[in-house]
């Protein structure tokens, strides 16, 4: 299993259960580990033989601009599902954090893993 990673992607989105969170966008920090085989791309040097991280970022920017999620957990599940179903990942680790949500706390968030990790 090879990993493609995207670290500390900051996006603005409507997320939360409180009234203010439903109207004022917040910055979230997203980190991804995407399990796939990069062997074919390593030989061919062809972007079509791997997961294009620029396409992943573009897709997630669009998703977060157009959808509202109440919970980070639901957003994490959505991101994992997109990577597994639409990008062909075999396994993903999705880490999502809200920044500066509570006094004295820099980040709060969730980390999930979905799919099958293979050697």
Backbone as XML, in Angstrom:
<?xml version="1.0"?>
<chain id="A" units="angstrom">
  <residue number="1" name="UNK">
    <atom name="N" x="0.855" y="-1.188" z="0.000"/>
    <atom name="CA" x="0.000" y="0.000" z="0.000"/>
    <atom name="C" x="0.891" y="1.237" z="0.000"/>
  </residue>
  <residue number="2" name="UNK">
    <atom name="N" x="0.692" y="2.073" z="-0.982"/>
    <atom name="CA" x="1.387" y="3.349" z="-1.054"/>
    <atom name="C" x="0.437" y="4.429" z="-0.548"/>
  </residue>
  <residue number="3" name="UNK">
    <atom name="N" x="0.980" y="5.554" z="-0.182"/>
    <atom name="CA" x="0.165" y="6.652" z="0.342"/>
    <atom name="C" x="0.402" y="7.924" z="-0.447"/>
  </residue>
  <residue number="4" name="UNK">
    <atom name="N" x="-0.677" y="8.558" z="-0.819"/>
    <atom name="CA" x="-0.650" y="9.929" z="-1.305"/>
    <atom name="C" x="-1.189" y="10.763" z="-0.156"/>
  </residue>
  <residue number="5" name="UNK">
    <atom name="N" x="-0.514" y="11.844" z="0.189"/>
    <atom name="CA" x="-1.002" y="12.632" z="1.319"/>
    <atom name="C" x="-1.199" y="14.089" z="0.952"/>
  </residue>
  <residue number="6" name="UNK">
    <atom name="N" x="-2.163" y="14.675" z="1.629"/>
    <atom name="CA" x="-2.444" y="16.108" z="1.547"/>
    <atom name="C" x="-2.528" y="16.575" z="2.981"/>
  </residue>
  <residue number="7" name="UNK">
    <atom name="N" x="-1.632" y="17.463" z="3.384"/>
    <atom name="CA" x="-1.570" y="17.900" z="4.778"/>
    <atom name="C" x="-1.986" y="19.360" z="4.941"/>
  </residue>
  <residue number="8" name="UNK">
    <atom name="N" x="-2.729" y="19.590" z="5.980"/>
    <atom name="CA" x="-3.068" y="20.944" z="6.432"/>
    <atom name="C" x="-3.743" y="21.807" z="5.361"/>
  </residue>
  <residue number="9" name="UNK">
    <atom name="N" x="-4.647" y="21.193" z="4.628"/>
    <atom name="CA" x="-5.457" y="21.937" z="3.663"/>
    <atom name="C" x="-6.480" y="22.754" z="4.441"/>
  </residue>
  <residue number="10" name="UNK">
    <atom name="N" x="-6.466" y="24.045" z="4.251"/>
    <atom name="CA" x="-7.414" y="24.913" z="4.958"/>
    <atom name="C" x="-8.515" y="25.333" z="3.996"/>
  </residue>
  <residue number="11" name="UNK">
    <atom name="N" x="-9.742" y="25.095" z="4.443"/>
    <atom name="CA" x="-10.917" y="25.416" z="3.645"/>
    <atom name="C" x="-11.935" y="26.136" z="4.505"/>
  </residue>
  <residue number="12" name="UNK">
    <atom name="N" x="-12.726" y="26.967" z="3.882"/>
    <atom name="CA" x="-13.792" y="27.672" z="4.571"/>
    <atom name="C" x="-15.108" y="26.986" z="4.238"/>
  </residue>
  <residue number="13" name="UNK">
    <atom name="N" x="-15.920" y="26.711" z="5.283"/>
    <atom name="CA" x="-17.178" y="26.017" z="5.063"/>
    <atom name="C" x="-18.166" y="26.335" z="6.176"/>
  </residue>
  <residue number="14" name="UNK">
    <atom name="N" x="-19.430" y="26.058" z="5.901"/>
    <atom name="CA" x="-20.454" y="26.144" z="6.942"/>
    <atom name="C" x="-20.518" y="24.786" z="7.626"/>
  </residue>
  <residue number="15" name="UNK">
    <atom name="N" x="-20.164" y="24.755" z="8.897"/>
    <atom name="CA" x="-20.200" y="23.501" z="9.638"/>
    <atom name="C" x="-20.539" y="23.787" z="11.088"/>
  </residue>
  <residue number="16" name="UNK">
    <atom name="N" x="-21.480" y="23.036" z="11.612"/>
    <atom name="CA" x="-21.807" y="23.181" z="13.018"/>
    <atom name="C" x="-23.293" y="23.061" z="13.283"/>
  </residue>
  <residue number="17" name="UNK">
    <atom name="N" x="-23.607" y="22.934" z="14.553"/>
    <atom name="CA" x="-24.999" y="22.759" z="14.972"/>
    <atom name="C" x="-25.600" y="24.036" z="15.550"/>
  </residue>
  <residue number="18" name="UNK">
    <atom name="N" x="-24.772" y="24.980" z="15.914"/>
    <atom name="CA" x="-25.280" y="26.214" z="16.521"/>
    <atom name="C" x="-25.696" y="27.211" z="15.440"/>
  </residue>
  <residue number="19" name="UNK">
    <atom name="N" x="-26.683" y="28.059" z="15.709"/>
    <atom name="CA" x="-27.202" y="28.985" z="14.691"/>
    <atom name="C" x="-26.119" y="29.805" z="13.987"/>
  </residue>
  <residue number="20" name="UNK">
    <atom name="N" x="-25.176" y="30.346" z="14.727"/>
    <atom name="CA" x="-24.118" y="31.156" z="14.115"/>
    <atom name="C" x="-23.282" y="30.326" z="13.143"/>
  </residue>
  <residue number="21" name="UNK">
    <atom name="N" x="-23.057" y="29.054" z="13.473"/>
    <atom name="CA" x="-22.246" y="28.180" z="12.619"/>
    <atom name="C" x="-22.939" y="27.855" z="11.301"/>
  </residue>
  <residue number="22" name="UNK">
    <atom name="N" x="-24.248" y="28.047" z="11.273"/>
    <atom name="CA" x="-25.003" y="27.764" z="10.046"/>
    <atom name="C" x="-25.023" y="28.933" z="9.083"/>
  </residue>
  <residue number="23" name="UNK">
    <atom name="N" x="-24.519" y="30.092" z="9.534"/>
    <atom name="CA" x="-24.532" y="31.273" z="8.674"/>
    <atom name="C" x="-23.151" y="31.882" z="8.452"/>
  </residue>
  <residue number="24" name="UNK">
    <atom name="N" x="-22.192" y="31.606" z="9.351"/>
    <atom name="CA" x="-20.858" y="32.192" z="9.251"/>
    <atom name="C" x="-19.850" y="31.084" z="8.921"/>
  </residue>
  <residue number="25" name="UNK">
    <atom name="N" x="-19.217" y="31.161" z="7.754"/>
    <atom name="CA" x="-18.228" y="30.132" z="7.409"/>
    <atom name="C" x="-17.083" y="30.087" z="8.412"/>
  </residue>
  <residue number="26" name="UNK">
    <atom name="N" x="-16.583" y="28.886" z="8.625"/>
    <atom name="CA" x="-15.440" y="28.663" z="9.508"/>
    <atom name="C" x="-14.307" y="28.040" z="8.708"/>
  </residue>
  <residue number="27" name="UNK">
    <atom name="N" x="-13.098" y="28.265" z="9.167"/>
    <atom name="CA" x="-11.950" y="27.610" z="8.556"/>
    <atom name="C" x="-11.756" y="26.264" z="9.228"/>
  </residue>
  <residue number="28" name="UNK">
    <atom name="N" x="-11.643" y="25.238" z="8.390"/>
    <atom name="CA" x="-11.291" y="23.918" z="8.898"/>
    <atom name="C" x="-9.949" y="23.527" z="8.300"/>
  </residue>
  <residue number="29" name="UNK">
    <atom name="N" x="-9.299" y="22.616" z="8.986"/>
    <atom name="CA" x="-8.023" y="22.084" z="8.515"/>
    <atom name="C" x="-8.217" y="20.603" z="8.217"/>
  </residue>
  <residue number="30" name="UNK">
    <atom name="N" x="-7.851" y="20.207" z="7.026"/>
    <atom name="CA" x="-8.092" y="18.849" z="6.551"/>
    <atom name="C" x="-6.761" y="18.224" z="6.157"/>
  </residue>
  <residue number="31" name="UNK">
    <atom name="N" x="-6.501" y="17.021" z="6.666"/>
    <atom name="CA" x="-5.327" y="16.251" z="6.256"/>
    <atom name="C" x="-5.798" y="14.872" z="5.821"/>
  </residue>
  <residue number="32" name="UNK">
    <atom name="N" x="-5.225" y="14.402" z="4.728"/>
    <atom name="CA" x="-5.637" y="13.123" z="4.141"/>
    <atom name="C" x="-4.438" y="12.227" z="3.898"/>
  </residue>
  <residue number="33" name="UNK">
    <atom name="N" x="-4.639" y="10.958" z="4.150"/>
    <atom name="CA" x="-3.726" y="9.923" z="3.688"/>
    <atom name="C" x="-4.586" y="9.018" z="2.821"/>
  </residue>
  <residue number="34" name="UNK">
    <atom name="N" x="-4.159" y="8.838" z="1.588"/>
    <atom name="CA" x="-4.944" y="8.106" z="0.599"/>
    <atom name="C" x="-4.147" y="6.878" z="0.184"/>
  </residue>
  <residue number="35" name="UNK">
    <atom name="N" x="-4.661" y="5.702" z="0.537"/>
    <atom name="CA" x="-3.972" y="4.459" z="0.221"/>
    <atom name="C" x="-4.335" y="3.960" z="-1.163"/>
  </residue>
  <residue number="36" name="UNK">
    <atom name="N" x="-3.312" y="3.733" z="-1.964"/>
    <atom name="CA" x="-3.477" y="3.247" z="-3.330"/>
    <atom name="C" x="-2.152" y="2.667" z="-3.782"/>
  </residue>
  <residue number="37" name="UNK">
    <atom name="N" x="-2.109" y="2.057" z="-4.920"/>
    <atom name="CA" x="-0.830" y="1.637" z="-5.491"/>
    <atom name="C" x="-0.361" y="2.723" z="-6.448"/>
  </residue>
  <residue number="38" name="UNK">
    <atom name="N" x="0.856" y="3.167" z="-6.249"/>
    <atom name="CA" x="1.435" y="4.152" z="-7.164"/>
    <atom name="C" x="2.464" y="3.498" z="-8.100"/>
  </residue>
  <residue number="39" name="UNK">
    <atom name="N" x="2.534" y="2.166" z="-8.061"/>
    <atom name="CA" x="3.545" y="1.444" z="-8.851"/>
    <atom name="C" x="3.421" y="1.720" z="-10.344"/>
  </residue>
  <residue number="40" name="UNK">
    <atom name="N" x="2.222" y="1.672" z="-10.872"/>
    <atom name="CA" x="2.030" y="1.885" z="-12.310"/>
    <atom name="C" x="2.455" y="3.297" z="-12.719"/>
  </residue>
  <residue number="41" name="UNK">
    <atom name="N" x="2.060" y="4.286" z="-11.919"/>
    <atom name="CA" x="2.448" y="5.669" z="-12.215"/>
    <atom name="C" x="3.956" y="5.855" z="-12.074"/>
  </residue>
  <residue number="42" name="UNK">
    <atom name="N" x="4.562" y="5.101" z="-11.160"/>
    <atom name="CA" x="6.013" y="5.178" z="-10.989"/>
    <atom name="C" x="6.764" y="4.688" z="-12.209"/>
  </residue>
  <residue number="43" name="UNK">
    <atom name="N" x="6.159" y="3.801" z="-12.961"/>
    <atom name="CA" x="6.767" y="3.288" z="-14.191"/>
    <atom name="C" x="6.391" y="4.166" z="-15.383"/>
  </residue>
  <residue number="44" name="UNK">
    <atom name="N" x="5.094" y="4.488" z="-15.489"/>
    <atom name="CA" x="4.603" y="5.190" z="-16.683"/>
    <atom name="C" x="4.866" y="6.692" z="-16.668"/>
  </residue>
  <residue number="45" name="UNK">
    <atom name="N" x="4.982" y="7.269" z="-15.465"/>
    <atom name="CA" x="5.118" y="8.724" z="-15.308"/>
    <atom name="C" x="3.894" y="9.454" z="-15.853"/>
  </residue>
  <residue number="46" name="UNK">
    <atom name="N" x="2.731" y="8.773" z="-15.768"/>
    <atom name="CA" x="1.477" y="9.292" z="-16.318"/>
    <atom name="C" x="0.509" y="9.580" z="-15.175"/>
  </residue>
  <residue number="47" name="UNK">
    <atom name="N" x="0.023" y="10.812" z="-15.100"/>
    <atom name="CA" x="-0.905" y="11.220" z="-14.048"/>
    <atom name="C" x="-2.168" y="10.370" z="-14.035"/>
  </residue>
  <residue number="48" name="UNK">
    <atom name="N" x="-2.570" y="9.872" z="-15.193"/>
    <atom name="CA" x="-3.760" y="9.042" z="-15.287"/>
    <atom name="C" x="-3.641" y="7.705" z="-14.575"/>
  </residue>
  <residue number="49" name="UNK">
    <atom name="N" x="-2.433" y="7.342" z="-14.176"/>
    <atom name="CA" x="-2.205" y="6.074" z="-13.488"/>
    <atom name="C" x="-2.135" y="6.215" z="-11.972"/>
  </residue>
  <residue number="50" name="UNK">
    <atom name="N" x="-2.545" y="7.353" z="-11.465"/>
    <atom name="CA" x="-2.525" y="7.578" z="-10.017"/>
    <atom name="C" x="-3.703" y="8.465" z="-9.631"/>
  </residue>
  <residue number="51" name="UNK">
    <atom name="N" x="-3.817" y="8.775" z="-8.364"/>
    <atom name="CA" x="-4.844" y="9.703" z="-7.890"/>
    <atom name="C" x="-4.256" y="11.110" z="-7.946"/>
  </residue>
  <residue number="52" name="UNK">
    <atom name="N" x="-4.880" y="11.968" z="-8.681"/>
    <atom name="CA" x="-4.420" y="13.347" z="-8.881"/>
    <atom name="C" x="-4.804" y="14.186" z="-7.660"/>
  </residue>
  <residue number="53" name="UNK">
    <atom name="N" x="-3.819" y="14.531" z="-6.843"/>
    <atom name="CA" x="-4.130" y="15.266" z="-5.617"/>
    <atom name="C" x="-4.709" y="16.640" z="-5.899"/>
  </residue>
  <residue number="54" name="UNK">
    <atom name="N" x="-4.363" y="17.250" z="-7.036"/>
    <atom name="CA" x="-4.962" y="18.546" z="-7.381"/>
    <atom name="C" x="-6.462" y="18.387" z="-7.635"/>
  </residue>
  <residue number="55" name="UNK">
    <atom name="N" x="-6.847" y="17.293" z="-8.279"/>
    <atom name="CA" x="-8.276" y="17.025" z="-8.500"/>
    <atom name="C" x="-9.003" y="16.759" z="-7.187"/>
  </residue>
  <residue number="56" name="UNK">
    <atom name="N" x="-8.334" y="16.076" z="-6.271"/>
    <atom name="CA" x="-8.926" y="15.824" z="-4.948"/>
    <atom name="C" x="-9.190" y="17.152" z="-4.245"/>
  </residue>
  <residue number="57" name="UNK">
    <atom name="N" x="-8.193" y="18.029" z="-4.226"/>
    <atom name="CA" x="-8.341" y="19.326" z="-3.554"/>
    <atom name="C" x="-9.450" y="20.141" z="-4.204"/>
  </residue>
  <residue number="58" name="UNK">
    <atom name="N" x="-9.479" y="20.190" z="-5.525"/>
    <atom name="CA" x="-10.520" y="20.941" z="-6.242"/>
    <atom name="C" x="-11.913" y="20.400" z="-5.897"/>
  </residue>
  <residue number="59" name="UNK">
    <atom name="N" x="-12.048" y="19.095" z="-5.902"/>
    <atom name="CA" x="-13.343" y="18.474" z="-5.591"/>
    <atom name="C" x="-13.778" y="18.807" z="-4.169"/>
  </residue>
  <residue number="60" name="UNK">
    <atom name="N" x="-12.859" y="18.710" z="-3.212"/>
    <atom name="CA" x="-13.215" y="18.989" z="-1.823"/>
    <atom name="C" x="-13.549" y="20.462" z="-1.611"/>
  </residue>
  <residue number="61" name="UNK">
    <atom name="N" x="-12.836" y="21.349" z="-2.265"/>
    <atom name="CA" x="-13.180" y="22.782" z="-2.186"/>
    <atom name="C" x="-14.618" y="22.996" z="-2.646"/>
  </residue>
  <residue number="62" name="UNK">
    <atom name="N" x="-14.958" y="22.386" z="-3.777"/>
    <atom name="CA" x="-16.320" y="22.517" z="-4.313"/>
    <atom name="C" x="-17.348" y="21.936" z="-3.347"/>
  </residue>
  <residue number="63" name="UNK">
    <atom name="N" x="-17.090" y="20.748" z="-2.837"/>
    <atom name="CA" x="-18.023" y="20.085" z="-1.914"/>
    <atom name="C" x="-18.279" y="20.953" z="-0.679"/>
  </residue>
  <residue number="64" name="UNK">
    <atom name="N" x="-17.228" y="21.505" z="-0.115"/>
    <atom name="CA" x="-17.388" y="22.276" z="1.117"/>
    <atom name="C" x="-18.003" y="23.645" z="0.870"/>
  </residue>
  <residue number="65" name="UNK">
    <atom name="N" x="-17.905" y="24.149" z="-0.352"/>
    <atom name="CA" x="-18.560" y="25.416" z="-0.693"/>
    <atom name="C" x="-20.060" y="25.242" z="-0.870"/>
  </residue>
  <residue number="66" name="UNK">
    <atom name="N" x="-20.503" y="24.050" z="-1.235"/>
    <atom name="CA" x="-21.896" y="23.855" z="-1.618"/>
    <atom name="C" x="-22.728" y="23.054" z="-0.624"/>
  </residue>
  <residue number="67" name="UNK">
    <atom name="N" x="-22.105" y="22.478" z="0.386"/>
    <atom name="CA" x="-22.845" y="21.655" z="1.349"/>
    <atom name="C" x="-22.652" y="22.172" z="2.769"/>
  </residue>
  <residue number="68" name="UNK">
    <atom name="N" x="-23.612" y="21.873" z="3.636"/>
    <atom name="CA" x="-23.496" y="22.169" z="5.061"/>
    <atom name="C" x="-23.533" y="20.854" z="5.819"/>
  </residue>
  <residue number="69" name="UNK">
    <atom name="N" x="-22.635" y="20.717" z="6.756"/>
    <atom name="CA" x="-22.608" y="19.549" z="7.629"/>
    <atom name="C" x="-22.739" y="20.036" z="9.062"/>
  </residue>
  <residue number="70" name="UNK">
    <atom name="N" x="-23.508" y="19.324" z="9.856"/>
    <atom name="CA" x="-23.636" y="19.691" z="11.263"/>
    <atom name="C" x="-22.419" y="19.251" z="12.061"/>
  </residue>
  <residue number="71" name="UNK">
    <atom name="N" x="-21.937" y="18.048" z="11.788"/>
    <atom name="CA" x="-20.857" y="17.467" z="12.590"/>
    <atom name="C" x="-19.607" y="17.202" z="11.759"/>
  </residue>
  <residue number="72" name="UNK">
    <atom name="N" x="-18.456" y="17.347" z="12.389"/>
    <atom name="CA" x="-17.202" y="16.979" z="11.743"/>
    <atom name="C" x="-17.200" y="15.499" z="11.365"/>
  </residue>
  <residue number="73" name="UNK">
    <atom name="N" x="-17.830" y="14.691" z="12.204"/>
    <atom name="CA" x="-17.890" y="13.251" z="11.933"/>
    <atom name="C" x="-18.578" y="12.970" z="10.585"/>
  </residue>
  <residue number="74" name="UNK">
    <atom name="N" x="-19.668" y="13.663" z="10.318"/>
    <atom name="CA" x="-20.386" y="13.471" z="9.060"/>
    <atom name="C" x="-19.566" y="13.979" z="7.873"/>
  </residue>
  <residue number="75" name="UNK">
    <atom name="N" x="-18.910" y="15.108" z="8.056"/>
    <atom name="CA" x="-18.043" y="15.637" z="7.000"/>
    <atom name="C" x="-16.907" y="14.658" z="6.708"/>
  </residue>
  <residue number="76" name="UNK">
    <atom name="N" x="-16.306" y="14.092" z="7.739"/>
    <atom name="CA" x="-15.221" y="13.127" z="7.552"/>
    <atom name="C" x="-15.710" y="11.902" z="6.777"/>
  </residue>
  <residue number="77" name="UNK">
    <atom name="N" x="-16.901" y="11.411" z="7.121"/>
    <atom name="CA" x="-17.474" y="10.266" z="6.402"/>
    <atom name="C" x="-17.705" y="10.608" z="4.928"/>
  </residue>
  <residue number="78" name="UNK">
    <atom name="N" x="-18.169" y="11.809" z="4.670"/>
    <atom name="CA" x="-18.417" y="12.248" z="3.296"/>
    <atom name="C" x="-17.108" y="12.296" z="2.504"/>
  </residue>
  <residue number="79" name="UNK">
    <atom name="N" x="-16.078" y="12.883" z="3.082"/>
    <atom name="CA" x="-14.778" y="12.971" z="2.410"/>
    <atom name="C" x="-14.236" y="11.573" z="2.130"/>
  </residue>
  <residue number="80" name="UNK">
    <atom name="N" x="-14.314" y="10.688" z="3.112"/>
    <atom name="CA" x="-13.837" y="9.315" z="2.923"/>
    <atom name="C" x="-14.594" y="8.629" z="1.791"/>
  </residue>
  <residue number="81" name="UNK">
    <atom name="N" x="-15.903" y="8.797" z="1.756"/>
    <atom name="CA" x="-16.719" y="8.167" z="0.714"/>
    <atom name="C" x="-16.347" y="8.683" z="-0.675"/>
  </residue>
  <residue number="82" name="UNK">
    <atom name="N" x="-16.104" y="9.968" z="-0.803"/>
    <atom name="CA" x="-15.703" y="10.547" z="-2.090"/>
    <atom name="C" x="-14.374" y="9.946" z="-2.546"/>
  </residue>
  <residue number="83" name="UNK">
    <atom name="N" x="-13.417" y="9.859" z="-1.635"/>
    <atom name="CA" x="-12.102" y="9.326" z="-2.005"/>
    <atom name="C" x="-12.166" y="7.856" z="-2.395"/>
  </residue>
  <residue number="84" name="UNK">
    <atom name="N" x="-12.959" y="7.083" z="-1.669"/>
    <atom name="CA" x="-13.077" y="5.648" z="-1.958"/>
    <atom name="C" x="-13.874" y="5.394" z="-3.241"/>
  </residue>
  <residue number="85" name="UNK">
    <atom name="N" x="-15.000" y="6.051" z="-3.386"/>
    <atom name="CA" x="-15.891" y="5.772" z="-4.519"/>
    <atom name="C" x="-15.484" y="6.488" z="-5.803"/>
  </residue>
  <residue number="86" name="UNK">
    <atom name="N" x="-15.128" y="7.747" z="-5.700"/>
    <atom name="CA" x="-14.911" y="8.547" z="-6.908"/>
    <atom name="C" x="-13.453" y="8.623" z="-7.355"/>
  </residue>
  <residue number="87" name="UNK">
    <atom name="N" x="-12.520" y="8.387" z="-6.432"/>
    <atom name="CA" x="-11.099" y="8.459" z="-6.789"/>
    <atom name="C" x="-10.409" y="7.105" z="-6.750"/>
  </residue>
  <residue number="88" name="UNK">
    <atom name="N" x="-11.127" y="6.071" z="-6.354"/>
    <atom name="CA" x="-10.569" y="4.725" z="-6.390"/>
    <atom name="C" x="-9.574" y="4.396" z="-5.307"/>
  </residue>
  <residue number="89" name="UNK">
    <atom name="N" x="-9.566" y="5.175" z="-4.219"/>
    <atom name="CA" x="-8.673" y="4.853" z="-3.100"/>
    <atom name="C" x="-9.098" y="3.517" z="-2.498"/>
  </residue>
  <residue number="90" name="UNK">
    <atom name="N" x="-8.139" y="2.783" z="-1.965"/>
    <atom name="CA" x="-8.423" y="1.515" z="-1.289"/>
    <atom name="C" x="-8.616" y="1.727" z="0.212"/>
  </residue>
  <residue number="91" name="UNK">
    <atom name="N" x="-7.949" y="2.728" z="0.747"/>
    <atom name="CA" x="-7.985" y="3.029" z="2.182"/>
    <atom name="C" x="-7.736" y="4.519" z="2.333"/>
  </residue>
  <residue number="92" name="UNK">
    <atom name="N" x="-8.380" y="5.130" z="3.335"/>
    <atom name="CA" x="-8.145" y="6.555" z="3.606"/>
    <atom name="C" x="-8.117" y="6.820" z="5.104"/>
  </residue>
  <residue number="93" name="UNK">
    <atom name="N" x="-7.341" y="7.796" z="5.468"/>
    <atom name="CA" x="-7.384" y="8.377" z="6.820"/>
    <atom name="C" x="-7.714" y="9.846" z="6.613"/>
  </residue>
  <residue number="94" name="UNK">
    <atom name="N" x="-8.794" y="10.282" z="7.235"/>
    <atom name="CA" x="-9.269" y="11.656" z="7.105"/>
    <atom name="C" x="-9.200" y="12.318" z="8.476"/>
  </residue>
  <residue number="95" name="UNK">
    <atom name="N" x="-8.492" y="13.412" z="8.550"/>
    <atom name="CA" x="-8.384" y="14.194" z="9.785"/>
    <atom name="C" x="-8.960" y="15.582" z="9.506"/>
  </residue>
  <residue number="96" name="UNK">
    <atom name="N" x="-9.949" y="15.966" z="10.321"/>
    <atom name="CA" x="-10.584" y="17.271" z="10.135"/>
    <atom name="C" x="-10.614" y="17.986" z="11.485"/>
  </residue>
  <residue number="97" name="UNK">
    <atom name="N" x="-10.210" y="19.254" z="11.478"/>
    <atom name="CA" x="-10.194" y="20.033" z="12.711"/>
    <atom name="C" x="-10.808" y="21.403" z="12.488"/>
  </residue>
  <residue number="98" name="UNK">
    <atom name="N" x="-11.556" y="21.845" z="13.488"/>
    <atom name="CA" x="-11.994" y="23.242" z="13.558"/>
    <atom name="C" x="-10.899" y="23.983" z="14.323"/>
  </residue>
  <residue number="99" name="UNK">
    <atom name="N" x="-10.651" y="25.208" z="13.916"/>
    <atom name="CA" x="-9.570" y="25.986" z="14.512"/>
    <atom name="C" x="-10.129" y="27.044" z="15.450"/>
  </residue>
  <residue number="100" name="UNK">
    <atom name="N" x="-9.539" y="27.148" z="16.638"/>
    <atom name="CA" x="-9.887" y="28.202" z="17.583"/>
    <atom name="C" x="-11.334" y="28.226" z="18.032"/>
  </residue>
  <residue number="101" name="UNK">
    <atom name="N" x="-11.945" y="27.060" z="18.164"/>
    <atom name="CA" x="-13.358" y="26.985" z="18.535"/>
    <atom name="C" x="-13.628" y="27.307" z="20.005"/>
  </residue>
  <residue number="102" name="UNK">
    <atom name="N" x="-12.657" y="26.997" z="20.851"/>
    <atom name="CA" x="-12.852" y="27.216" z="22.284"/>
    <atom name="C" x="-11.662" y="27.973" z="22.844"/>
  </residue>
  <residue number="103" name="UNK">
    <atom name="N" x="-11.926" y="28.773" z="23.812"/>
    <atom name="CA" x="-10.878" y="29.546" z="24.452"/>
    <atom name="C" x="-9.803" y="28.604" z="25.000"/>
  </residue>
  <residue number="104" name="UNK">
    <atom name="N" x="-8.569" y="28.849" z="24.630"/>
    <atom name="CA" x="-7.452" y="28.065" z="25.118"/>
    <atom name="C" x="-7.238" y="26.740" z="24.399"/>
  </residue>
  <residue number="105" name="UNK">
    <atom name="N" x="-8.020" y="26.490" z="23.341"/>
    <atom name="CA" x="-7.872" y="25.249" z="22.577"/>
    <atom name="C" x="-7.581" y="25.630" z="21.124"/>
  </residue>
  <residue number="106" name="UNK">
    <atom name="N" x="-6.450" y="25.170" z="20.612"/>
    <atom name="CA" x="-6.041" y="25.529" z="19.246"/>
    <atom name="C" x="-6.875" y="24.815" z="18.194"/>
  </residue>
  <residue number="107" name="UNK">
    <atom name="N" x="-7.126" y="23.506" z="18.388"/>
    <atom name="CA" x="-7.841" y="22.709" z="17.392"/>
    <atom name="C" x="-8.701" y="21.670" z="18.094"/>
  </residue>
  <residue number="108" name="UNK">
    <atom name="N" x="-9.855" y="21.374" z="17.505"/>
    <atom name="CA" x="-10.678" y="20.230" z="17.908"/>
    <atom name="C" x="-11.064" y="19.503" z="16.635"/>
  </residue>
  <residue number="109" name="UNK">
    <atom name="N" x="-11.154" y="18.170" z="16.698"/>
    <atom name="CA" x="-11.481" y="17.487" z="15.464"/>
    <atom name="C" x="-11.653" y="15.998" z="15.608"/>
  </residue>
  <residue number="110" name="UNK">
    <atom name="N" x="-11.696" y="15.341" z="14.454"/>
    <atom name="CA" x="-11.864" y="13.890" z="14.378"/>
    <atom name="C" x="-10.878" y="13.322" z="13.358"/>
  </residue>
  <residue number="111" name="UNK">
    <atom name="N" x="-10.549" y="12.056" z="13.560"/>
    <atom name="CA" x="-9.752" y="11.291" z="12.605"/>
    <atom name="C" x="-10.481" y="9.970" z="12.382"/>
  </residue>
  <residue number="112" name="UNK">
    <atom name="N" x="-10.725" y="9.639" z="11.114"/>
    <atom name="CA" x="-11.350" y="8.348" z="10.798"/>
    <atom name="C" x="-10.500" y="7.622" z="9.763"/>
  </residue>
  <residue number="113" name="UNK">
    <atom name="N" x="-10.624" y="6.324" z="9.741"/>
    <atom name="CA" x="-10.005" y="5.486" z="8.716"/>
    <atom name="C" x="-11.098" y="4.629" z="8.106"/>
  </residue>
  <residue number="114" name="UNK">
    <atom name="N" x="-11.100" y="4.524" z="6.778"/>
    <atom name="CA" x="-12.078" y="3.722" z="6.077"/>
    <atom name="C" x="-11.389" y="2.967" z="4.937"/>
  </residue>
  <residue number="115" name="UNK">
    <atom name="N" x="-11.967" y="1.859" z="4.558"/>
    <atom name="CA" x="-11.417" y="1.053" z="3.481"/>
    <atom name="C" x="-10.575" y="-0.078" z="4.042"/>
  </residue>
  <residue number="116" name="UNK">
    <atom name="N" x="-9.794" y="-0.700" z="3.165"/>
    <atom name="CA" x="-8.980" y="-1.841" z="3.535"/>
    <atom name="C" x="-7.515" y="-1.535" z="3.320"/>
  </residue>
  <residue number="117" name="UNK">
    <atom name="N" x="-6.756" y="-1.614" z="4.403"/>
    <atom name="CA" x="-5.303" y="-1.439" z="4.313"/>
    <atom name="C" x="-4.696" y="-2.733" z="3.813"/>
  </residue>
  <residue number="118" name="UNK">
    <atom name="N" x="-3.949" y="-2.635" z="2.746"/>
    <atom name="CA" x="-3.295" y="-3.833" z="2.201"/>
    <atom name="C" x="-1.787" y="-3.602" z="2.191"/>
  </residue>
  <residue number="119" name="UNK">
    <atom name="N" x="-1.055" y="-4.684" z="2.342"/>
    <atom name="CA" x="0.407" y="-4.637" z="2.365"/>
    <atom name="C" x="0.976" y="-4.000" z="1.174"/>
  </residue>
</chain>
